[in-house]
mmCIF file of the C-alpha atoms, coordinates in Angstrom:
data_MODEL
# 
_entry.id   MODEL 
# 
loop_
_atom_site.group_PDB 
_atom_site.id 
_atom_site.type_symbol 
_atom_site.label_atom_id 
_atom_site.label_alt_id 
_atom_site.label_comp_id 
_atom_site.label_asym_id 
_atom_site.label_entity_id 
_atom_site.label_seq_id 
_atom_site.pdbx_PDB_ins_code 
_atom_site.Cartn_x 
_atom_site.Cartn_y 
_atom_site.Cartn_z 
_atom_site.occupancy 
_atom_site.B_iso_or_equiv 
_atom_site.pdbx_formal_charge 
_atom_site.auth_seq_id 
_atom_site.auth_comp_id 
_atom_site.auth_asym_id 
_atom_site.auth_atom_id 
_atom_site.pdbx_PDB_model_num 
ATOM 1   C CA . MET A 1 1   ? 62.500 86.850  109.198 1.00 0.00 ? 1   MET A CA 1 
ATOM 2   C CA . HIS A 1 2   ? 65.876 88.159  111.885 1.00 0.00 ? 2   HIS A CA 1 
ATOM 3   C CA . ILE A 1 3   ? 66.779 92.138  111.307 1.00 0.00 ? 3   ILE A CA 1 
ATOM 4   C CA . ILE A 1 4   ? 70.655 92.502  113.645 1.00 0.00 ? 4   ILE A CA 1 
ATOM 5   C CA . ASP A 1 5   ? 71.877 96.142  113.833 1.00 0.00 ? 5   ASP A CA 1 
ATOM 6   C CA . ASN A 1 6   ? 75.046 97.673  113.692 1.00 0.00 ? 6   ASN A CA 1 
ATOM 7   C CA . ILE A 1 7   ? 76.503 95.634  111.410 1.00 0.00 ? 7   ILE A CA 1 
ATOM 8   C CA . PHE A 1 8   ? 79.891 98.682  109.784 1.00 0.00 ? 8   PHE A CA 1 
ATOM 9   C CA . SER A 1 9   ? 81.828 100.243 111.135 1.00 0.00 ? 9   SER A CA 1 
ATOM 10  C CA . THR A 1 10  ? 80.735 104.777 110.278 1.00 0.00 ? 10  THR A CA 1 
ATOM 11  C CA . LYS A 1 11  ? 83.977 104.051 108.036 1.00 0.00 ? 11  LYS A CA 1 
ATOM 12  C CA . THR A 1 12  ? 83.531 101.143 106.370 1.00 0.00 ? 12  THR A CA 1 
ATOM 13  C CA . ARG A 1 13  ? 79.611 101.205 105.554 1.00 0.00 ? 13  ARG A CA 1 
ATOM 14  C CA . LYS A 1 14  ? 80.951 104.988 103.959 1.00 0.00 ? 14  LYS A CA 1 
ATOM 15  C CA . GLN A 1 15  ? 83.081 103.244 102.220 1.00 0.00 ? 15  GLN A CA 1 
ATOM 16  C CA . LEU A 1 16  ? 80.932 100.730 100.680 1.00 0.00 ? 16  LEU A CA 1 
ATOM 17  C CA . ILE A 1 17  ? 78.705 103.515 98.967  1.00 0.00 ? 17  ILE A CA 1 
ATOM 18  C CA . LYS A 1 18  ? 81.306 105.143 97.874  1.00 0.00 ? 18  LYS A CA 1 
ATOM 19  C CA . ASN A 1 19  ? 82.854 101.765 96.102  1.00 0.00 ? 19  ASN A CA 1 
ATOM 20  C CA . CYS A 1 20  ? 79.590 101.092 94.606  1.00 0.00 ? 20  CYS A CA 1 
ATOM 21  C CA . LYS A 1 21  ? 80.690 104.278 92.183  1.00 0.00 ? 21  LYS A CA 1 
ATOM 22  C CA . LYS A 1 22  ? 83.123 101.495 90.686  1.00 0.00 ? 22  LYS A CA 1 
ATOM 23  C CA . VAL A 1 23  ? 80.412 98.890  90.128  1.00 0.00 ? 23  VAL A CA 1 
ATOM 24  C CA . LEU A 1 24  ? 77.159 100.769 88.745  1.00 0.00 ? 24  LEU A CA 1 
ATOM 25  C CA . GLU A 1 25  ? 76.307 101.338 85.620  1.00 0.00 ? 25  GLU A CA 1 
ATOM 26  C CA . ARG A 1 26  ? 72.407 102.882 84.753  1.00 0.00 ? 26  ARG A CA 1 
ATOM 27  C CA . GLN A 1 27  ? 70.799 102.073 82.069  1.00 0.00 ? 27  GLN A CA 1 
ATOM 28  C CA . ASP A 1 28  ? 67.252 103.028 80.799  1.00 0.00 ? 28  ASP A CA 1 
ATOM 29  C CA . THR A 1 29  ? 66.216 100.905 83.642  1.00 0.00 ? 29  THR A CA 1 
ATOM 30  C CA . GLY A 1 30  ? 67.653 102.304 86.378  1.00 0.00 ? 30  GLY A CA 1 
ATOM 31  C CA . TRP A 1 31  ? 70.963 100.580 87.919  1.00 0.00 ? 31  TRP A CA 1 
ATOM 32  C CA . TRP A 1 32  ? 72.531 97.852  86.848  1.00 0.00 ? 32  TRP A CA 1 
ATOM 33  C CA . CYS A 1 33  ? 75.133 95.815  89.204  1.00 0.00 ? 33  CYS A CA 1 
ATOM 34  C CA . PRO A 1 34  ? 77.086 92.562  88.537  1.00 0.00 ? 34  PRO A CA 1 
ATOM 35  C CA . ASN A 1 35  ? 78.361 89.924  90.529  1.00 0.00 ? 35  ASN A CA 1 
ATOM 36  C CA . ILE A 1 36  ? 80.048 91.549  93.241  1.00 0.00 ? 36  ILE A CA 1 
ATOM 37  C CA . SER A 1 37  ? 79.828 88.361  95.645  1.00 0.00 ? 37  SER A CA 1 
ATOM 38  C CA . LYS A 1 38  ? 84.083 88.129  94.620  1.00 0.00 ? 38  LYS A CA 1 
ATOM 39  C CA . HIS A 1 39  ? 84.007 91.920  94.108  1.00 0.00 ? 39  HIS A CA 1 
ATOM 40  C CA . PRO A 1 40  ? 88.048 93.232  95.756  1.00 0.00 ? 40  PRO A CA 1 
ATOM 41  C CA . ASP A 1 41  ? 86.439 96.159  96.810  1.00 0.00 ? 41  ASP A CA 1 
ATOM 42  C CA . PHE A 1 42  ? 83.373 94.018  99.160  1.00 0.00 ? 42  PHE A CA 1 
ATOM 43  C CA . CYS A 1 43  ? 84.224 90.700  99.356  1.00 0.00 ? 43  CYS A CA 1 
ATOM 44  C CA . LYS A 1 44  ? 84.496 91.395  103.107 1.00 0.00 ? 44  LYS A CA 1 
ATOM 45  C CA . ALA A 1 45  ? 81.587 93.390  103.648 1.00 0.00 ? 45  ALA A CA 1 
ATOM 46  C CA . VAL A 1 46  ? 79.851 90.186  101.800 1.00 0.00 ? 46  VAL A CA 1 
ATOM 47  C CA . ASN A 1 47  ? 81.880 87.647  103.285 1.00 0.00 ? 47  ASN A CA 1 
ATOM 48  C CA . ARG A 1 48  ? 81.076 89.881  106.387 1.00 0.00 ? 48  ARG A CA 1 
ATOM 49  C CA . LEU A 1 49  ? 76.925 89.505  105.572 1.00 0.00 ? 49  LEU A CA 1 
ATOM 50  C CA . VAL A 1 50  ? 77.516 86.099  105.007 1.00 0.00 ? 50  VAL A CA 1 
ATOM 51  C CA . LEU A 1 51  ? 78.709 85.302  108.773 1.00 0.00 ? 51  LEU A CA 1 
ATOM 52  C CA . LEU A 1 52  ? 75.609 87.368  110.023 1.00 0.00 ? 52  LEU A CA 1 
ATOM 53  C CA . THR A 1 53  ? 73.464 85.412  108.828 1.00 0.00 ? 53  THR A CA 1 
ATOM 54  C CA . LYS A 1 54  ? 74.651 81.859  109.478 1.00 0.00 ? 54  LYS A CA 1 
ATOM 55  C CA . ASN A 1 55  ? 75.220 82.511  112.480 1.00 0.00 ? 55  ASN A CA 1 
ATOM 56  C CA . LYS A 1 56  ? 71.791 83.892  112.822 1.00 0.00 ? 56  LYS A CA 1 
ATOM 57  C CA . LEU A 1 57  ? 70.373 80.516  111.644 1.00 0.00 ? 57  LEU A CA 1 
ATOM 58  C CA . ASN A 1 58  ? 72.665 78.260  112.411 1.00 0.00 ? 58  ASN A CA 1 
ATOM 59  C CA . TYR A 1 59  ? 73.553 76.787  109.052 1.00 0.00 ? 59  TYR A CA 1 
ATOM 60  C CA . ASN A 1 60  ? 76.124 76.717  107.085 1.00 0.00 ? 60  ASN A CA 1 
ATOM 61  C CA . LEU A 1 61  ? 75.312 78.423  104.240 1.00 0.00 ? 61  LEU A CA 1 
ATOM 62  C CA . LYS A 1 62  ? 76.526 79.726  100.654 1.00 0.00 ? 62  LYS A CA 1 
ATOM 63  C CA . VAL A 1 63  ? 76.352 83.273  98.103  1.00 0.00 ? 63  VAL A CA 1 
ATOM 64  C CA . ASP A 1 64  ? 74.941 82.913  94.980  1.00 0.00 ? 64  ASP A CA 1 
ATOM 65  C CA . ASN A 1 65  ? 74.471 86.185  94.520  1.00 0.00 ? 65  ASN A CA 1 
ATOM 66  C CA . ALA A 1 66  ? 75.527 90.494  95.535  1.00 0.00 ? 66  ALA A CA 1 
ATOM 67  C CA . TRP A 1 67  ? 74.420 93.771  94.488  1.00 0.00 ? 67  TRP A CA 1 
ATOM 68  C CA . ILE A 1 68  ? 73.630 96.887  94.848  1.00 0.00 ? 68  ILE A CA 1 
ATOM 69  C CA . ALA A 1 69  ? 70.470 98.298  94.914  1.00 0.00 ? 69  ALA A CA 1 
ATOM 70  C CA . VAL A 1 70  ? 70.200 101.739 94.241  1.00 0.00 ? 70  VAL A CA 1 
ATOM 71  C CA . CYS A 1 71  ? 66.429 104.086 94.495  1.00 0.00 ? 71  CYS A CA 1 
ATOM 72  C CA . ASP A 1 72  ? 65.577 106.990 94.696  1.00 0.00 ? 72  ASP A CA 1 
ATOM 73  C CA . GLY A 1 73  ? 62.064 106.975 94.955  1.00 0.00 ? 73  GLY A CA 1 
ATOM 74  C CA . SER A 1 74  ? 60.550 107.390 92.322  1.00 0.00 ? 74  SER A CA 1 
ATOM 75  C CA . GLU A 1 75  ? 61.353 104.479 90.172  1.00 0.00 ? 75  GLU A CA 1 
ATOM 76  C CA . SER A 1 76  ? 58.035 101.614 90.548  1.00 0.00 ? 76  SER A CA 1 
ATOM 77  C CA . VAL A 1 77  ? 59.277 97.967  91.776  1.00 0.00 ? 77  VAL A CA 1 
ATOM 78  C CA . ASN A 1 78  ? 56.522 95.291  91.707  1.00 0.00 ? 78  ASN A CA 1 
ATOM 79  C CA . PHE A 1 79  ? 56.420 92.890  94.023  1.00 0.00 ? 79  PHE A CA 1 
ATOM 80  C CA . HIS A 1 80  ? 59.075 89.265  93.288  1.00 0.00 ? 80  HIS A CA 1 
ATOM 81  C CA . ASN A 1 81  ? 60.830 86.548  95.756  1.00 0.00 ? 81  ASN A CA 1 
ATOM 82  C CA . HIS A 1 82  ? 64.157 84.148  94.783  1.00 0.00 ? 82  HIS A CA 1 
ATOM 83  C CA . PRO A 1 83  ? 61.968 81.010  94.996  1.00 0.00 ? 83  PRO A CA 1 
ATOM 84  C CA . GLU A 1 84  ? 65.434 79.343  93.212  1.00 0.00 ? 84  GLU A CA 1 
ATOM 85  C CA . TYR A 1 85  ? 67.328 80.485  97.170  1.00 0.00 ? 85  TYR A CA 1 
ATOM 86  C CA . ASP A 1 86  ? 66.779 79.532  100.350 1.00 0.00 ? 86  ASP A CA 1 
ATOM 87  C CA . TYR A 1 87  ? 66.880 83.259  102.103 1.00 0.00 ? 87  TYR A CA 1 
ATOM 88  C CA . SER A 1 88  ? 67.757 86.490  100.953 1.00 0.00 ? 88  SER A CA 1 
ATOM 89  C CA . VAL A 1 89  ? 69.577 89.104  102.954 1.00 0.00 ? 89  VAL A CA 1 
ATOM 90  C CA . ILE A 1 90  ? 69.126 92.689  102.603 1.00 0.00 ? 90  ILE A CA 1 
ATOM 91  C CA . TYR A 1 91  ? 72.188 95.320  104.307 1.00 0.00 ? 91  TYR A CA 1 
ATOM 92  C CA . TYR A 1 92  ? 70.849 98.502  104.490 1.00 0.00 ? 92  TYR A CA 1 
ATOM 93  C CA . MET A 1 93  ? 73.838 100.666 103.834 1.00 0.00 ? 93  MET A CA 1 
ATOM 94  C CA . GLN A 1 94  ? 72.199 104.087 102.317 1.00 0.00 ? 94  GLN A CA 1 
ATOM 95  C CA . THR A 1 95  ? 68.979 105.483 104.223 1.00 0.00 ? 95  THR A CA 1 
ATOM 96  C CA . ARG A 1 96  ? 66.024 107.538 105.477 1.00 0.00 ? 96  ARG A CA 1 
ATOM 97  C CA . LEU A 1 97  ? 64.134 106.785 107.886 1.00 0.00 ? 97  LEU A CA 1 
ATOM 98  C CA . ASN A 1 98  ? 61.314 107.695 105.233 1.00 0.00 ? 98  ASN A CA 1 
ATOM 99  C CA . ASN A 1 99  ? 62.936 104.191 102.516 1.00 0.00 ? 99  ASN A CA 1 
ATOM 100 C CA . SER A 1 100 ? 64.806 102.317 105.114 1.00 0.00 ? 100 SER A CA 1 
ATOM 101 C CA . GLY A 1 101 ? 62.966 99.025  105.255 1.00 0.00 ? 101 GLY A CA 1 
ATOM 102 C CA . THR A 1 102 ? 61.375 96.818  102.456 1.00 0.00 ? 102 THR A CA 1 
ATOM 103 C CA . MET A 1 103 ? 57.382 96.359  102.013 1.00 0.00 ? 103 MET A CA 1 
ATOM 104 C CA . PHE A 1 104 ? 55.767 92.330  101.888 1.00 0.00 ? 104 PHE A CA 1 
ATOM 105 C CA . GLU A 1 105 ? 52.737 91.029  101.064 1.00 0.00 ? 105 GLU A CA 1 
ATOM 106 C CA . LYS A 1 106 ? 51.211 90.905  104.335 1.00 0.00 ? 106 LYS A CA 1 
ATOM 107 C CA . GLY A 1 107 ? 53.727 94.629  105.083 1.00 0.00 ? 107 GLY A CA 1 
ATOM 108 C CA . PHE A 1 108 ? 55.851 96.519  106.096 1.00 0.00 ? 108 PHE A CA 1 
ATOM 109 C CA . VAL A 1 109 ? 59.428 95.231  107.706 1.00 0.00 ? 109 VAL A CA 1 
ATOM 110 C CA . LYS A 1 110 ? 61.218 98.463  108.327 1.00 0.00 ? 110 LYS A CA 1 
ATOM 111 C CA . THR A 1 111 ? 64.838 98.569  109.607 1.00 0.00 ? 111 THR A CA 1 
ATOM 112 C CA . LYS A 1 112 ? 67.177 101.156 110.746 1.00 0.00 ? 112 LYS A CA 1 
ATOM 113 C CA . GLN A 1 113 ? 70.544 102.342 108.179 1.00 0.00 ? 113 GLN A CA 1 
ATOM 114 C CA . ASN A 1 114 ? 73.009 100.438 108.942 1.00 0.00 ? 114 ASN A CA 1 
ATOM 115 C CA . SER A 1 115 ? 71.143 97.282  109.917 1.00 0.00 ? 115 SER A CA 1 
ATOM 116 C CA . LEU A 1 116 ? 70.395 93.706  108.002 1.00 0.00 ? 116 LEU A CA 1 
ATOM 117 C CA . LEU A 1 117 ? 67.222 92.023  107.574 1.00 0.00 ? 117 LEU A CA 1 
ATOM 118 C CA . ILE A 1 118 ? 67.148 88.156  106.824 1.00 0.00 ? 118 ILE A CA 1 
ATOM 119 C CA . PHE A 1 119 ? 64.229 85.889  105.089 1.00 0.00 ? 119 PHE A CA 1 
ATOM 120 C CA . ASP A 1 120 ? 62.638 83.098  103.631 1.00 0.00 ? 120 ASP A CA 1 
ATOM 121 C CA . ALA A 1 121 ? 63.425 84.107  99.275  1.00 0.00 ? 121 ALA A CA 1 
ATOM 122 C CA . LYS A 1 122 ? 60.353 82.844  98.767  1.00 0.00 ? 122 LYS A CA 1 
ATOM 123 C CA . LEU A 1 123 ? 58.002 85.635  99.976  1.00 0.00 ? 123 LEU A CA 1 
ATOM 124 C CA . LYS A 1 124 ? 57.183 87.806  98.474  1.00 0.00 ? 124 LYS A CA 1 
ATOM 125 C CA . HIS A 1 125 ? 58.772 92.154  98.492  1.00 0.00 ? 125 HIS A CA 1 
ATOM 126 C CA . LYS A 1 126 ? 59.605 95.432  96.820  1.00 0.00 ? 126 LYS A CA 1 
ATOM 127 C CA . ILE A 1 127 ? 61.425 98.360  97.897  1.00 0.00 ? 127 ILE A CA 1 
ATOM 128 C CA . PRO A 1 128 ? 58.596 100.947 99.354  1.00 0.00 ? 128 PRO A CA 1 
ATOM 129 C CA . SER A 1 129 ? 57.305 103.993 97.769  1.00 0.00 ? 129 SER A CA 1 
ATOM 130 C CA . TYR A 1 130 ? 58.273 107.391 99.662  1.00 0.00 ? 130 TYR A CA 1 
ATOM 131 C CA . THR A 1 131 ? 59.138 110.264 99.577  1.00 0.00 ? 131 THR A CA 1 
ATOM 132 C CA . PRO A 1 132 ? 60.585 112.862 99.836  1.00 0.00 ? 132 PRO A CA 1 
ATOM 133 C CA . TRP A 1 133 ? 62.568 110.957 97.214  1.00 0.00 ? 133 TRP A CA 1 
ATOM 134 C CA . SER A 1 134 ? 66.640 110.593 98.281  1.00 0.00 ? 134 SER A CA 1 
ATOM 135 C CA . GLU A 1 135 ? 69.069 107.390 97.073  1.00 0.00 ? 135 GLU A CA 1 
ATOM 136 C CA . ARG A 1 136 ? 68.166 104.245 98.593  1.00 0.00 ? 136 ARG A CA 1 
ATOM 137 C CA . LYS A 1 137 ? 71.753 102.247 98.272  1.00 0.00 ? 137 LYS A CA 1 
ATOM 138 C CA . THR A 1 138 ? 70.965 98.248  99.737  1.00 0.00 ? 138 THR A CA 1 
ATOM 139 C CA . LEU A 1 139 ? 73.533 94.945  99.435  1.00 0.00 ? 139 LEU A CA 1 
ATOM 140 C CA . VAL A 1 140 ? 71.291 91.977  98.954  1.00 0.00 ? 140 VAL A CA 1 
ATOM 141 C CA . LEU A 1 141 ? 72.819 88.500  98.664  1.00 0.00 ? 141 LEU A CA 1 
ATOM 142 C CA . ASP A 1 142 ? 70.798 85.542  97.435  1.00 0.00 ? 142 ASP A CA 1 
ATOM 143 C CA . ILE A 1 143 ? 71.880 82.332  99.865  1.00 0.00 ? 143 ILE A CA 1 
ATOM 144 C CA . PHE A 1 144 ? 71.165 78.407  99.489  1.00 0.00 ? 144 PHE A CA 1 
ATOM 145 C CA . LYS A 1 145 ? 71.315 76.595  103.285 1.00 0.00 ? 145 LYS A CA 1 
ATOM 146 C CA . LEU A 1 146 ? 74.095 74.354  102.765 1.00 0.00 ? 146 LEU A CA 1 
ATOM 147 C CA . ASP A 1 147 ? 72.495 72.286  105.512 1.00 0.00 ? 147 ASP A CA 1 
# 
């Protein structure tokens, strides 16, 4: 498991948050987002996250899916994993001290806003529950190892 801090400038991070409005759709079960790996407003950011991950892991990688996950703390998300992939990557775009990180079966991994968490996609994880409720936005990638 790896954490990389200070991924984007404040200006770029705030622009990504603003761009989320273009791709997010509200549905009965919460927010939904299509694959944004090639979306013009997100492809540079996705490519940077993949490059940072590649440099950290020392593997050639291919992103298969990328999406924005939005949570306000009131939703309950069950533990899940992404067993068809090699790595999962979470970029913490908009978080607060009480919701910046990811809960794994073996415990909570704390991160900072504007950081990146890289982990084995087979590990079961979930969005942590938190109060007070506040919007949390992450950009999530499912990645294959090519080597």
